[in-house]
Amino acid sequence: MALKWYTVVVDSKAPQAQARWWAEVLGWVSVYDTPDEAVIVPKQALDEHEAGPAATLEDWMRRGQGLVFVPVPEDKTVKNRLHIDLAPHTSQDRDAEIQRLLGMGASRVDVGQDESEVTWTVLADPEGNEFCVLSSRDR
């Protein structure tokens, strides 16, 4: 038996704004938006969802994950225990992608990394959730 990784849930002061921000970062789409929850998924997952139920377990397991943003009253106060790693393709300009994210409202974060020794850059989204931009890769 196998379970499917379905979504990652992110506590947010402004879930709809966070969902829009992450959808723009990832090129994803919103599939659900209420005051209590905002959900984004890869465009491919939306196409698969609109195609109907998965016919087989194999088809179900191949469908992509989503991000769910839910409201909480408190601000983020400590470093994340779980974070997202983003990676550009080798055909992309990694530094340009980092600049794009900074221009969208991300900020650089020091979590103790030595920038001269690591191959990733730590950033935070507009609500302070850390994420990394890894080195370019093709796998």
Short mmCIF file of N, CA, C and O in Angstrom, two decimals:
data_model
loop_
_atom_site.label_atom_id
_atom_site.label_comp_id
_atom_site.label_asym_id
_atom_site.label_seq_id
_atom_site.Cartn_x
_atom_site.Cartn_y
_atom_site.Cartn_z
N MET A 1 0.84 -1.18 0.00
CA MET A 1 0.00 0.00 0.00
C MET A 1 0.88 1.24 0.00
O MET A 1 1.94 1.26 0.61
N ALA A 2 0.43 2.27 -0.68
CA ALA A 2 1.18 3.53 -0.73
C ALA A 2 0.22 4.69 -0.50
O ALA A 2 -0.92 4.66 -0.95
N LEU A 3 0.71 5.68 0.20
CA LEU A 3 -0.05 6.91 0.35
C LEU A 3 0.52 7.95 -0.59
O LEU A 3 1.71 7.96 -0.88
N LYS A 4 -0.32 8.84 -1.03
CA LYS A 4 0.10 9.89 -1.95
C LYS A 4 0.35 11.18 -1.16
O LYS A 4 -0.47 11.56 -0.33
N TRP A 5 1.47 11.81 -1.44
CA TRP A 5 1.71 13.15 -0.91
C TRP A 5 0.76 14.06 -1.68
O TRP A 5 0.90 14.25 -2.89
N TYR A 6 -0.21 14.61 -1.00
CA TYR A 6 -1.31 15.33 -1.66
C TYR A 6 -1.08 16.83 -1.67
O TYR A 6 -1.15 17.46 -2.71
N THR A 7 -0.83 17.43 -0.50
CA THR A 7 -0.60 18.87 -0.42
C THR A 7 0.35 19.18 0.72
O THR A 7 0.60 18.36 1.59
N VAL A 8 0.86 20.39 0.70
CA VAL A 8 1.55 20.98 1.84
C VAL A 8 0.67 22.14 2.29
O VAL A 8 0.24 22.95 1.47
N VAL A 9 0.38 22.20 3.58
CA VAL A 9 -0.46 23.25 4.13
C VAL A 9 0.42 24.31 4.77
O VAL A 9 1.33 23.99 5.54
N VAL A 10 0.17 25.57 4.43
CA VAL A 10 0.96 26.69 4.93
C VAL A 10 0.06 27.60 5.75
O VAL A 10 -0.94 28.12 5.23
N ASP A 11 0.40 27.78 7.03
CA ASP A 11 -0.31 28.75 7.87
C ASP A 11 0.02 30.16 7.36
O ASP A 11 1.18 30.45 7.07
N SER A 12 -0.99 31.01 7.28
CA SER A 12 -0.80 32.34 6.68
C SER A 12 -1.65 33.39 7.38
O SER A 12 -2.78 33.13 7.77
N LYS A 13 -1.09 34.58 7.49
CA LYS A 13 -1.89 35.72 7.95
C LYS A 13 -2.85 36.16 6.84
O LYS A 13 -3.96 36.60 7.11
N ALA A 14 -2.41 36.08 5.59
CA ALA A 14 -3.21 36.47 4.43
C ALA A 14 -3.15 35.35 3.39
O ALA A 14 -2.38 35.41 2.43
N PRO A 15 -3.96 34.29 3.59
CA PRO A 15 -3.85 33.12 2.72
C PRO A 15 -4.04 33.39 1.23
O PRO A 15 -3.32 32.84 0.40
N GLN A 16 -4.99 34.26 0.89
CA GLN A 16 -5.22 34.52 -0.53
C GLN A 16 -4.03 35.24 -1.16
O GLN A 16 -3.62 34.91 -2.28
N ALA A 17 -3.44 36.19 -0.45
CA ALA A 17 -2.26 36.88 -0.97
C ALA A 17 -1.09 35.92 -1.10
O ALA A 17 -0.35 35.96 -2.09
N GLN A 18 -0.91 35.07 -0.12
CA GLN A 18 0.17 34.08 -0.17
C GLN A 18 -0.03 33.12 -1.34
O GLN A 18 0.90 32.80 -2.06
N ALA A 19 -1.26 32.66 -1.53
CA ALA A 19 -1.55 31.75 -2.64
C ALA A 19 -1.26 32.42 -3.98
O ALA A 19 -0.65 31.81 -4.87
N ARG A 20 -1.68 33.68 -4.13
CA ARG A 20 -1.39 34.40 -5.39
C ARG A 20 0.11 34.54 -5.60
O ARG A 20 0.62 34.37 -6.71
N TRP A 21 0.85 34.87 -4.52
CA TRP A 21 2.30 35.06 -4.64
C TRP A 21 2.97 33.76 -5.08
O TRP A 21 3.75 33.75 -6.03
N TRP A 22 2.66 32.67 -4.39
CA TRP A 22 3.28 31.39 -4.74
C TRP A 22 2.84 30.90 -6.12
O TRP A 22 3.63 30.30 -6.85
N ALA A 23 1.59 31.15 -6.49
CA ALA A 23 1.14 30.76 -7.83
C ALA A 23 1.96 31.48 -8.90
O ALA A 23 2.36 30.88 -9.90
N GLU A 24 2.23 32.76 -8.68
CA GLU A 24 3.05 33.51 -9.64
C GLU A 24 4.49 33.00 -9.64
O GLU A 24 5.09 32.83 -10.71
N VAL A 25 5.04 32.72 -8.48
CA VAL A 25 6.41 32.20 -8.40
C VAL A 25 6.54 30.90 -9.19
O VAL A 25 7.49 30.71 -9.95
N LEU A 26 5.58 30.00 -9.00
CA LEU A 26 5.68 28.66 -9.58
C LEU A 26 5.01 28.51 -10.93
O LEU A 26 5.16 27.47 -11.58
N GLY A 27 4.24 29.52 -11.36
CA GLY A 27 3.49 29.37 -12.60
C GLY A 27 2.33 28.40 -12.43
O GLY A 27 1.94 27.70 -13.36
N TRP A 28 1.76 28.34 -11.21
CA TRP A 28 0.64 27.45 -10.89
C TRP A 28 -0.66 28.22 -11.01
O TRP A 28 -0.67 29.42 -11.29
N VAL A 29 -1.77 27.52 -10.74
CA VAL A 29 -3.09 28.13 -10.83
C VAL A 29 -3.88 27.88 -9.55
O VAL A 29 -3.67 26.88 -8.87
N SER A 30 -4.78 28.80 -9.27
CA SER A 30 -5.67 28.68 -8.12
C SER A 30 -6.84 27.77 -8.49
O SER A 30 -7.44 27.94 -9.55
N VAL A 31 -7.15 26.81 -7.61
CA VAL A 31 -8.28 25.92 -7.88
C VAL A 31 -9.37 26.02 -6.82
O VAL A 31 -10.44 25.46 -6.99
N TYR A 32 -9.08 26.72 -5.74
CA TYR A 32 -10.06 26.85 -4.66
C TYR A 32 -9.69 28.08 -3.86
O TYR A 32 -8.52 28.27 -3.51
N ASP A 33 -10.68 28.91 -3.55
CA ASP A 33 -10.38 30.14 -2.82
C ASP A 33 -11.60 30.55 -2.01
O ASP A 33 -12.61 30.98 -2.57
N THR A 34 -11.50 30.37 -0.70
CA THR A 34 -12.53 30.83 0.23
C THR A 34 -11.81 31.58 1.34
O THR A 34 -10.58 31.53 1.42
N PRO A 35 -12.53 32.24 2.23
CA PRO A 35 -11.85 32.91 3.35
C PRO A 35 -11.07 31.95 4.25
O PRO A 35 -10.13 32.36 4.92
N ASP A 36 -11.42 30.66 4.22
CA ASP A 36 -10.77 29.69 5.09
C ASP A 36 -9.67 28.88 4.42
O ASP A 36 -8.97 28.12 5.10
N GLU A 37 -9.51 29.02 3.11
CA GLU A 37 -8.55 28.17 2.42
C GLU A 37 -8.33 28.65 0.99
O GLU A 37 -9.28 29.01 0.30
N ALA A 38 -7.07 28.66 0.57
CA ALA A 38 -6.73 28.96 -0.82
C ALA A 38 -5.80 27.85 -1.30
O ALA A 38 -4.83 27.51 -0.61
N VAL A 39 -6.10 27.28 -2.45
CA VAL A 39 -5.36 26.12 -2.95
C VAL A 39 -4.81 26.43 -4.34
O VAL A 39 -5.54 26.92 -5.21
N ILE A 40 -3.52 26.12 -4.53
CA ILE A 40 -2.91 26.25 -5.86
C ILE A 40 -2.30 24.91 -6.25
O ILE A 40 -1.87 24.14 -5.39
N VAL A 41 -2.28 24.65 -7.55
CA VAL A 41 -1.73 23.41 -8.09
C VAL A 41 -1.00 23.71 -9.40
O VAL A 41 -1.26 24.73 -10.04
N PRO A 42 -0.10 22.80 -9.81
CA PRO A 42 0.51 22.97 -11.13
C PRO A 42 -0.56 22.94 -12.22
O PRO A 42 -1.59 22.28 -12.08
N LYS A 43 -0.32 23.66 -13.29
CA LYS A 43 -1.29 23.70 -14.39
C LYS A 43 -1.61 22.29 -14.90
O LYS A 43 -2.75 21.99 -15.22
N GLN A 44 -0.61 21.43 -14.95
CA GLN A 44 -0.83 20.05 -15.39
C GLN A 44 -1.81 19.33 -14.47
O GLN A 44 -2.67 18.59 -14.93
N ALA A 45 -1.70 19.56 -13.17
CA ALA A 45 -2.62 18.93 -12.22
C ALA A 45 -4.04 19.42 -12.45
O ALA A 45 -4.99 18.65 -12.32
N LEU A 46 -4.20 20.69 -12.80
CA LEU A 46 -5.53 21.22 -13.09
C LEU A 46 -6.11 20.52 -14.31
O LEU A 46 -7.26 20.09 -14.31
N ASP A 47 -5.30 20.35 -15.36
CA ASP A 47 -5.76 19.66 -16.56
C ASP A 47 -6.18 18.23 -16.22
O ASP A 47 -7.21 17.75 -16.69
N GLU A 48 -5.38 17.56 -15.37
CA GLU A 48 -5.71 16.18 -14.99
C GLU A 48 -6.98 16.15 -14.15
O GLU A 48 -7.83 15.27 -14.32
N HIS A 49 -7.13 17.11 -13.24
CA HIS A 49 -8.32 17.16 -12.40
C HIS A 49 -9.57 17.38 -13.25
O HIS A 49 -10.59 16.72 -13.06
N GLU A 50 -9.47 18.28 -14.22
CA GLU A 50 -10.62 18.55 -15.08
C GLU A 50 -10.93 17.37 -15.98
O GLU A 50 -12.06 17.23 -16.45
N ALA A 51 -9.94 16.50 -16.22
CA ALA A 51 -10.17 15.32 -17.05
C ALA A 51 -10.99 14.27 -16.30
O ALA A 51 -11.50 13.33 -16.89
N GLY A 52 -11.10 14.43 -14.99
CA GLY A 52 -11.92 13.50 -14.21
C GLY A 52 -11.09 12.67 -13.26
O GLY A 52 -9.89 12.86 -13.12
N PRO A 53 -11.76 11.72 -12.61
CA PRO A 53 -11.05 10.88 -11.64
C PRO A 53 -9.93 10.07 -12.29
O PRO A 53 -10.02 9.69 -13.46
N ALA A 54 -8.89 9.81 -11.51
CA ALA A 54 -7.80 8.97 -12.00
C ALA A 54 -8.31 7.54 -12.15
O ALA A 54 -8.93 7.00 -11.22
N ALA A 55 -8.04 6.94 -13.28
CA ALA A 55 -8.57 5.59 -13.56
C ALA A 55 -7.86 4.51 -12.76
O ALA A 55 -8.46 3.50 -12.42
N THR A 56 -6.57 4.74 -12.48
CA THR A 56 -5.80 3.71 -11.79
C THR A 56 -5.00 4.32 -10.63
O THR A 56 -4.81 5.54 -10.59
N LEU A 57 -4.54 3.48 -9.75
CA LEU A 57 -3.69 3.94 -8.65
C LEU A 57 -2.42 4.58 -9.23
O LEU A 57 -1.96 5.61 -8.74
N GLU A 58 -1.87 4.00 -10.27
CA GLU A 58 -0.67 4.55 -10.91
C GLU A 58 -0.92 5.97 -11.42
O GLU A 58 -0.10 6.88 -11.22
N ASP A 59 -2.05 6.19 -12.08
CA ASP A 59 -2.41 7.53 -12.55
C ASP A 59 -2.56 8.49 -11.38
O ASP A 59 -2.12 9.63 -11.43
N TRP A 60 -3.22 8.04 -10.32
CA TRP A 60 -3.44 8.85 -9.12
C TRP A 60 -2.10 9.27 -8.51
O TRP A 60 -1.91 10.43 -8.15
N MET A 61 -1.16 8.34 -8.40
CA MET A 61 0.13 8.62 -7.77
C MET A 61 0.97 9.59 -8.59
O MET A 61 1.80 10.30 -8.05
N ARG A 62 0.76 9.63 -9.91
CA ARG A 62 1.54 10.53 -10.77
C ARG A 62 1.04 11.97 -10.73
O ARG A 62 1.76 12.88 -11.12
N ARG A 63 -0.16 12.20 -10.27
CA ARG A 63 -0.70 13.56 -10.24
C ARG A 63 0.07 14.40 -9.24
O ARG A 63 0.45 13.94 -8.16
N GLY A 64 0.29 15.66 -9.60
CA GLY A 64 1.11 16.56 -8.79
C GLY A 64 0.47 16.98 -7.48
O GLY A 64 -0.74 16.84 -7.28
N GLN A 65 1.30 17.51 -6.61
CA GLN A 65 0.87 18.00 -5.30
C GLN A 65 0.41 19.45 -5.41
O GLN A 65 0.68 20.13 -6.38
N GLY A 66 -0.24 19.92 -4.37
CA GLY A 66 -0.67 21.30 -4.31
C GLY A 66 -0.17 21.97 -3.05
O GLY A 66 0.42 21.34 -2.18
N LEU A 67 -0.40 23.26 -2.97
CA LEU A 67 -0.13 24.05 -1.77
C LEU A 67 -1.45 24.62 -1.29
O LEU A 67 -2.22 25.16 -2.08
N VAL A 68 -1.71 24.47 0.01
CA VAL A 68 -2.93 24.96 0.63
C VAL A 68 -2.53 26.02 1.65
O VAL A 68 -1.65 25.79 2.48
N PHE A 69 -3.16 27.17 1.58
CA PHE A 69 -2.88 28.27 2.51
C PHE A 69 -4.12 28.47 3.38
O PHE A 69 -5.22 28.63 2.86
N VAL A 70 -3.91 28.42 4.70
CA VAL A 70 -5.01 28.57 5.65
C VAL A 70 -4.71 29.72 6.61
O VAL A 70 -3.54 30.00 6.91
N PRO A 71 -5.75 30.38 7.09
CA PRO A 71 -5.53 31.53 7.97
C PRO A 71 -5.16 31.14 9.40
O PRO A 71 -5.68 30.16 9.94
N VAL A 72 -4.24 31.90 9.96
CA VAL A 72 -3.90 31.81 11.38
C VAL A 72 -3.78 33.24 11.91
O VAL A 72 -3.43 34.15 11.15
N PRO A 73 -4.05 33.45 13.19
CA PRO A 73 -4.01 34.82 13.71
C PRO A 73 -2.61 35.33 14.01
O PRO A 73 -2.38 36.53 14.03
N GLU A 74 -1.66 34.43 14.23
CA GLU A 74 -0.33 34.87 14.67
C GLU A 74 0.64 35.00 13.50
O GLU A 74 0.50 34.34 12.48
N ASP A 75 1.65 35.85 13.69
CA ASP A 75 2.74 35.98 12.73
C ASP A 75 3.71 34.83 12.89
O ASP A 75 3.78 34.19 13.95
N LYS A 76 4.49 34.56 11.86
CA LYS A 76 5.57 33.57 11.94
C LYS A 76 6.66 34.15 12.85
O LYS A 76 7.02 35.32 12.72
N THR A 77 7.18 33.32 13.77
CA THR A 77 8.16 33.85 14.72
C THR A 77 9.49 33.10 14.73
O THR A 77 10.47 33.63 15.21
N VAL A 78 9.53 31.86 14.26
CA VAL A 78 10.77 31.09 14.28
C VAL A 78 11.03 30.49 12.90
O VAL A 78 10.16 30.47 12.04
N LYS A 79 12.24 29.97 12.72
CA LYS A 79 12.63 29.34 11.47
C LYS A 79 11.71 28.15 11.17
O LYS A 79 11.33 27.41 12.06
N ASN A 80 11.39 27.97 9.88
CA ASN A 80 10.57 26.83 9.46
C ASN A 80 11.24 25.52 9.83
O ASN A 80 12.47 25.40 9.75
N ARG A 81 10.46 24.52 10.15
CA ARG A 81 10.96 23.16 10.34
C ARG A 81 10.89 22.38 9.03
O ARG A 81 11.46 21.31 8.91
N LEU A 82 10.16 22.91 8.09
CA LEU A 82 10.01 22.31 6.77
C LEU A 82 10.04 23.46 5.77
O LEU A 82 9.45 24.51 6.03
N HIS A 83 10.74 23.28 4.66
CA HIS A 83 10.76 24.36 3.66
C HIS A 83 10.75 23.77 2.26
O HIS A 83 11.00 22.58 2.07
N ILE A 84 10.47 24.62 1.30
CA ILE A 84 10.42 24.23 -0.10
C ILE A 84 11.75 24.56 -0.75
O ILE A 84 12.31 25.63 -0.54
N ASP A 85 12.25 23.63 -1.56
CA ASP A 85 13.43 23.87 -2.39
C ASP A 85 12.96 24.07 -3.82
O ASP A 85 12.25 23.22 -4.37
N LEU A 86 13.36 25.16 -4.42
CA LEU A 86 13.08 25.45 -5.82
C LEU A 86 14.37 25.29 -6.60
O LEU A 86 15.44 25.62 -6.09
N ALA A 87 14.27 24.79 -7.82
CA ALA A 87 15.47 24.63 -8.65
C ALA A 87 15.18 25.08 -10.07
O ALA A 87 14.20 24.65 -10.66
N PRO A 88 16.03 25.95 -10.60
CA PRO A 88 15.89 26.31 -12.02
C PRO A 88 16.49 25.21 -12.89
O PRO A 88 17.37 24.45 -12.45
N HIS A 89 16.03 25.12 -14.12
CA HIS A 89 16.61 24.21 -15.10
C HIS A 89 17.96 24.77 -15.53
O HIS A 89 18.20 25.98 -15.43
N THR A 90 18.83 23.91 -16.03
CA THR A 90 20.15 24.37 -16.47
C THR A 90 20.07 25.39 -17.60
O THR A 90 21.01 26.15 -17.81
N SER A 91 18.95 25.44 -18.29
CA SER A 91 18.79 26.43 -19.37
C SER A 91 18.37 27.80 -18.84
O SER A 91 18.34 28.77 -19.59
N GLN A 92 18.06 27.89 -17.55
CA GLN A 92 17.62 29.15 -16.95
C GLN A 92 18.79 29.87 -16.28
O GLN A 92 19.77 29.25 -15.88
N ASP A 93 18.62 31.16 -16.14
CA ASP A 93 19.60 31.99 -15.43
C ASP A 93 19.18 32.04 -13.96
O ASP A 93 18.24 32.74 -13.59
N ARG A 94 19.87 31.28 -13.12
CA ARG A 94 19.53 31.17 -11.70
C ARG A 94 19.53 32.53 -11.01
O ARG A 94 18.62 32.85 -10.25
N ASP A 95 20.55 33.32 -11.26
CA ASP A 95 20.63 34.64 -10.62
C ASP A 95 19.46 35.54 -11.04
O ASP A 95 18.94 36.29 -10.23
N ALA A 96 19.05 35.43 -12.30
CA ALA A 96 17.90 36.21 -12.76
C ALA A 96 16.62 35.75 -12.06
O ALA A 96 15.76 36.57 -11.72
N GLU A 97 16.50 34.45 -11.83
CA GLU A 97 15.33 33.93 -11.11
C GLU A 97 15.31 34.45 -9.67
O GLU A 97 14.26 34.84 -9.15
N ILE A 98 16.47 34.49 -9.03
CA ILE A 98 16.54 35.02 -7.67
C ILE A 98 16.16 36.50 -7.67
O ILE A 98 15.39 36.95 -6.82
N GLN A 99 16.63 37.25 -8.65
CA GLN A 99 16.27 38.66 -8.73
C GLN A 99 14.77 38.84 -8.98
O GLN A 99 14.15 39.75 -8.43
N ARG A 100 14.19 37.95 -9.79
CA ARG A 100 12.74 38.00 -10.04
C ARG A 100 11.99 37.81 -8.72
O ARG A 100 11.05 38.56 -8.40
N LEU A 101 12.41 36.83 -7.92
CA LEU A 101 11.76 36.56 -6.64
C LEU A 101 11.91 37.74 -5.68
O LEU A 101 10.95 38.13 -5.00
N LEU A 102 13.10 38.31 -5.65
CA LEU A 102 13.32 39.48 -4.79
C LEU A 102 12.44 40.65 -5.24
O LEU A 102 11.86 41.36 -4.42
N GLY A 103 12.30 40.81 -6.54
CA GLY A 103 11.44 41.86 -7.08
C GLY A 103 9.96 41.64 -6.78
O GLY A 103 9.18 42.58 -6.74
N MET A 104 9.59 40.39 -6.53
CA MET A 104 8.20 40.06 -6.20
C MET A 104 7.92 40.17 -4.71
O MET A 104 6.79 39.96 -4.29
N GLY A 105 8.94 40.46 -3.92
CA GLY A 105 8.70 40.61 -2.49
C GLY A 105 9.40 39.60 -1.61
O GLY A 105 9.24 39.64 -0.38
N ALA A 106 10.17 38.69 -2.19
CA ALA A 106 10.96 37.77 -1.37
C ALA A 106 12.09 38.56 -0.72
O ALA A 106 12.43 39.67 -1.16
N SER A 107 12.68 38.00 0.31
CA SER A 107 13.82 38.63 0.96
C SER A 107 14.90 37.58 1.22
O SER A 107 14.60 36.39 1.34
N ARG A 108 16.14 38.04 1.27
CA ARG A 108 17.25 37.13 1.60
C ARG A 108 17.21 36.84 3.09
O ARG A 108 16.88 37.70 3.90
N VAL A 109 17.57 35.60 3.46
CA VAL A 109 17.53 35.17 4.86
C VAL A 109 18.82 34.47 5.20
O VAL A 109 19.34 33.65 4.43
N ASP A 110 19.34 34.77 6.37
CA ASP A 110 20.53 34.09 6.90
C ASP A 110 20.06 33.10 7.96
O ASP A 110 19.56 33.49 9.00
N VAL A 111 20.20 31.82 7.64
CA VAL A 111 19.87 30.77 8.61
C VAL A 111 21.15 30.06 9.07
O VAL A 111 21.11 28.92 9.52
N GLY A 112 22.27 30.75 8.88
CA GLY A 112 23.55 30.19 9.30
C GLY A 112 24.38 29.63 8.16
O GLY A 112 25.48 29.13 8.37
N GLN A 113 23.90 29.74 6.93
CA GLN A 113 24.63 29.22 5.78
C GLN A 113 25.81 30.13 5.46
O GLN A 113 25.74 31.33 5.67
N ASP A 114 26.89 29.55 4.96
CA ASP A 114 28.04 30.32 4.48
C ASP A 114 27.89 30.43 2.97
O ASP A 114 28.11 29.46 2.25
N GLU A 115 27.47 31.59 2.49
CA GLU A 115 27.18 31.80 1.07
C GLU A 115 28.34 31.40 0.15
O GLU A 115 28.12 31.05 -1.00
N SER A 116 29.57 31.44 0.65
CA SER A 116 30.71 31.09 -0.19
C SER A 116 30.90 29.57 -0.28
O SER A 116 31.66 29.10 -1.12
N GLU A 117 30.20 28.81 0.55
CA GLU A 117 30.40 27.35 0.56
C GLU A 117 29.18 26.54 0.16
O GLU A 117 29.27 25.33 0.05
N VAL A 118 28.04 27.18 -0.04
CA VAL A 118 26.83 26.43 -0.37
C VAL A 118 26.39 26.73 -1.81
O VAL A 118 26.77 27.74 -2.38
N THR A 119 25.58 25.83 -2.35
CA THR A 119 25.11 25.98 -3.73
C THR A 119 23.64 26.37 -3.79
O THR A 119 22.99 26.17 -4.79
N TRP A 120 23.13 26.90 -2.70
CA TRP A 120 21.75 27.35 -2.65
C TRP A 120 21.68 28.74 -2.02
O TRP A 120 22.60 29.17 -1.36
N THR A 121 20.56 29.39 -2.26
CA THR A 121 20.31 30.70 -1.67
C THR A 121 19.03 30.61 -0.86
O THR A 121 18.02 30.08 -1.35
N VAL A 122 19.07 31.09 0.38
CA VAL A 122 17.90 31.05 1.24
C VAL A 122 17.15 32.38 1.12
O VAL A 122 17.74 33.45 1.28
N LEU A 123 15.87 32.27 0.81
CA LEU A 123 14.99 33.43 0.70
C LEU A 123 13.78 33.20 1.60
O LEU A 123 13.58 32.09 2.11
N ALA A 124 12.97 34.22 1.77
CA ALA A 124 11.70 34.10 2.48
C ALA A 124 10.61 34.73 1.65
O ALA A 124 10.84 35.74 0.96
N ASP A 125 9.42 34.15 1.72
CA ASP A 125 8.27 34.73 1.02
C ASP A 125 7.79 35.97 1.79
O ASP A 125 8.36 36.32 2.83
N PRO A 126 6.77 36.67 1.29
CA PRO A 126 6.34 37.91 1.95
C PRO A 126 5.92 37.76 3.41
O PRO A 126 5.94 38.73 4.16
N GLU A 127 5.57 36.54 3.85
CA GLU A 127 5.21 36.34 5.26
C GLU A 127 6.36 35.77 6.07
O GLU A 127 6.20 35.43 7.24
N GLY A 128 7.54 35.64 5.46
CA GLY A 128 8.71 35.20 6.20
C GLY A 128 9.00 33.72 6.16
O GLY A 128 9.92 33.25 6.84
N ASN A 129 8.27 32.94 5.37
CA ASN A 129 8.53 31.50 5.26
C ASN A 129 9.76 31.25 4.41
O ASN A 129 9.79 31.65 3.24
N GLU A 130 10.76 30.60 4.99
CA GLU A 130 12.00 30.35 4.26
C GLU A 130 11.79 29.32 3.15
O GLU A 130 11.01 28.38 3.29
N PHE A 131 12.53 29.51 2.07
CA PHE A 131 12.63 28.53 0.99
C PHE A 131 13.99 28.71 0.35
O PHE A 131 14.66 29.72 0.56
N CYS A 132 14.44 27.70 -0.39
CA CYS A 132 15.77 27.76 -1.01
C CYS A 132 15.64 27.74 -2.53
O CYS A 132 14.76 27.08 -3.08
N VAL A 133 16.56 28.45 -3.17
CA VAL A 133 16.73 28.33 -4.61
C VAL A 133 18.04 27.58 -4.79
O VAL A 133 19.12 28.07 -4.40
N LEU A 134 17.94 26.37 -5.31
CA LEU A 134 19.09 25.50 -5.47
C LEU A 134 19.88 25.86 -6.73
O LEU A 134 19.45 26.69 -7.52
N SER A 135 20.98 25.16 -6.92
CA SER A 135 21.73 25.33 -8.16
C SER A 135 20.90 24.81 -9.32
O SER A 135 20.00 23.97 -9.14
N SER A 136 21.21 25.26 -10.53
CA SER A 136 20.48 24.78 -11.72
C SER A 136 20.73 23.31 -11.91
O SER A 136 21.81 22.79 -11.62
N ARG A 137 19.70 22.63 -12.39
CA ARG A 137 19.82 21.18 -12.61
C ARG A 137 18.88 20.71 -13.70
O ARG A 137 17.96 21.44 -14.08
N ASP A 138 19.11 19.50 -14.16
CA ASP A 138 18.26 18.95 -15.22
C ASP A 138 17.64 17.62 -14.82
O ASP A 138 17.10 16.90 -15.64
N ARG A 139 17.73 17.27 -13.55
CA ARG A 139 17.11 16.03 -13.04
C ARG A 139 16.34 16.33 -11.78
O ARG A 139 16.65 17.19 -11.03
#
